[in-house]
mmCIF file of C-alpha atoms in Angstrom:
data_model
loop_
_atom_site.group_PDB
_atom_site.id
_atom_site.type_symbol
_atom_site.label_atom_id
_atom_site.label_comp_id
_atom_site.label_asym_id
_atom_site.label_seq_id
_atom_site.Cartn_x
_atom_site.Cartn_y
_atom_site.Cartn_z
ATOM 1 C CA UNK A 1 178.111 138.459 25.951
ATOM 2 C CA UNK A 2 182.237 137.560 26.407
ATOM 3 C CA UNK A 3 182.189 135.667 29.837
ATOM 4 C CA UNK A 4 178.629 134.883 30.203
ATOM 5 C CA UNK A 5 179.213 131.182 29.907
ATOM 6 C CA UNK A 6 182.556 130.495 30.928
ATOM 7 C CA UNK A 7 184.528 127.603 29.343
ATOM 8 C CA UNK A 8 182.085 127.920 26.829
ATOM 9 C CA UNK A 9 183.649 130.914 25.359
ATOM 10 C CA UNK A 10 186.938 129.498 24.906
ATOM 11 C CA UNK A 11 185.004 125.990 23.458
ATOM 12 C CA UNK A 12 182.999 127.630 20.708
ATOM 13 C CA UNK A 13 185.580 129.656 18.826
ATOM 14 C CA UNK A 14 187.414 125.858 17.921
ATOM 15 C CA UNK A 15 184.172 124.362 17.065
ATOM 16 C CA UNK A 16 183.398 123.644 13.025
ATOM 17 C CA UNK A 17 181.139 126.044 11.296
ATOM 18 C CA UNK A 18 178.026 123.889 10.076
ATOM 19 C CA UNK A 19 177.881 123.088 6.808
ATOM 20 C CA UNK A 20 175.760 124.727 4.511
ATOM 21 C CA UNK A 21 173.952 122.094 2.677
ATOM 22 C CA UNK A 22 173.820 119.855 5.593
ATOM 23 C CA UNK A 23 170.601 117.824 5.472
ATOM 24 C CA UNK A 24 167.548 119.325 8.117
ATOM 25 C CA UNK A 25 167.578 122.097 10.397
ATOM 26 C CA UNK A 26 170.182 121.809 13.296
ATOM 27 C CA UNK A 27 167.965 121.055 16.032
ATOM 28 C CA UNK A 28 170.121 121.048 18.932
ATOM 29 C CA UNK A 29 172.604 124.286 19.730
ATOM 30 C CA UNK A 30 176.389 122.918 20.370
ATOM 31 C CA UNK A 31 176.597 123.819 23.374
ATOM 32 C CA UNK A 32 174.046 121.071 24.291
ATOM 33 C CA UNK A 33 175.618 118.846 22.278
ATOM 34 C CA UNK A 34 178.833 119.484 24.166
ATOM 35 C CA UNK A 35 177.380 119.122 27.904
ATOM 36 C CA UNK A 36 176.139 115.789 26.270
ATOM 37 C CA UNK A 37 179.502 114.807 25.015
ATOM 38 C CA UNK A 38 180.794 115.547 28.516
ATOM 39 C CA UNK A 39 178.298 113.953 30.537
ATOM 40 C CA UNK A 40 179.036 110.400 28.958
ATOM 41 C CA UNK A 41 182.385 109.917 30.792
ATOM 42 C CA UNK A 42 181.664 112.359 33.735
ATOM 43 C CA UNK A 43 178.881 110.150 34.610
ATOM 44 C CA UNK A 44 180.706 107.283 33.448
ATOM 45 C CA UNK A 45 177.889 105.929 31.362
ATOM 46 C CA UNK A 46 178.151 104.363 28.116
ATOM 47 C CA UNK A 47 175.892 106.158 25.110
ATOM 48 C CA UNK A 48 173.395 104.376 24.403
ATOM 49 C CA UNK A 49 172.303 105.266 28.459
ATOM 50 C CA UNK A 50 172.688 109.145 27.574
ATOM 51 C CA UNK A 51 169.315 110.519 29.000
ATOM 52 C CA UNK A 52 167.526 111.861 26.017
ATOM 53 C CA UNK A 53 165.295 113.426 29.091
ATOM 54 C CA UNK A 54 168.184 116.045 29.981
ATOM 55 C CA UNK A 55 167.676 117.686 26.547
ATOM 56 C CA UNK A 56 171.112 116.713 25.286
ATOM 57 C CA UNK A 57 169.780 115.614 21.824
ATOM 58 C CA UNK A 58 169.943 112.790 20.344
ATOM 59 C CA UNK A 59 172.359 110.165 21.685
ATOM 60 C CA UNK A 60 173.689 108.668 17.929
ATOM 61 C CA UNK A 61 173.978 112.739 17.506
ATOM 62 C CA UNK A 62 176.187 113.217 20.122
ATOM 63 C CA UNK A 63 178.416 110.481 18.952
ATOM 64 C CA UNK A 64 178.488 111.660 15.618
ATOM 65 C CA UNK A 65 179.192 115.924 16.831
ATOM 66 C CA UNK A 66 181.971 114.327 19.056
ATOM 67 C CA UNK A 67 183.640 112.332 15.656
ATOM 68 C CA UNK A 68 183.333 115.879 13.416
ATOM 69 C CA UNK A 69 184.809 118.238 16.366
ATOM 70 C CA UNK A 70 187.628 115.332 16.954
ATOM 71 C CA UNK A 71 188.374 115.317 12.738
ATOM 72 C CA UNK A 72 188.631 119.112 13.455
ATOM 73 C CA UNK A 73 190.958 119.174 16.250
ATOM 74 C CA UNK A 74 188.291 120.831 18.738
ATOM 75 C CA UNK A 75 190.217 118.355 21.150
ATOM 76 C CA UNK A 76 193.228 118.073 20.199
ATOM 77 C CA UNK A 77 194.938 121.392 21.680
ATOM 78 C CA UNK A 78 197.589 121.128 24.091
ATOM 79 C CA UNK A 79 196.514 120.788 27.571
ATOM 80 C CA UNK A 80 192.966 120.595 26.479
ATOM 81 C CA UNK A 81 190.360 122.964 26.634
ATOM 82 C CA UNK A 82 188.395 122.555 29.331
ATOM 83 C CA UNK A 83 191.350 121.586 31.247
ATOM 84 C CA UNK A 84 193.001 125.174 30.548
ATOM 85 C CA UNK A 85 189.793 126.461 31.456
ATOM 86 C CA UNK A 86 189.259 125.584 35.049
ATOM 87 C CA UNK A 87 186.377 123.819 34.146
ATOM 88 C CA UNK A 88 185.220 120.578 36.458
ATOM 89 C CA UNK A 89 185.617 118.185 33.930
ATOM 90 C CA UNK A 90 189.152 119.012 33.470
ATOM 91 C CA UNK A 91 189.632 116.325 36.062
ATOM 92 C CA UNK A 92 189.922 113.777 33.533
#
């Protein structure tokens, strides 16, 4: 449903398709993957205190989804994306 989520529309368009013959089900969706990403330096935390408890998945995980979306560009549009988006994060 367009709208339903807010920044996360414009967010999930840019991000990678998984690969196919990536090893293991993909446990986690992106978009908690994402809030995970985001929480690290919102909360100004390093990763290895990432709160498995808050259902972000795994914190190595989360590193390693930030590394493939940054490889893809995910981050690298002008302005940023969650800036563009209004988004309470956008404050850094």
């Amino acid at each position: 449903m367009p709208g339903r989520y807010g920044p996360w529309d414009r967010v999930e368009p840019l991000l990678p398709p998984w690969p196919r013959k990536a090893p293991g089900p993909r446990p986690v969706d992106d978009r908690r993957y994402l809030q995970g990403i985001l929480y690290v330096p919102y909360s100004d935390v390093s990763w290895q205190l990432l709160p498995l408890e808050l259902g972000f998945g795994s914190r190595q995980t989360c590193w390693r989804r930030l590394g493939r979306w940054h490889e893809a560009g995910v981050f690298e549009t002008p302005g940023g994306i969650l800036k563009r988006s209004g988004d309470p994060f956008s404050r850094w």
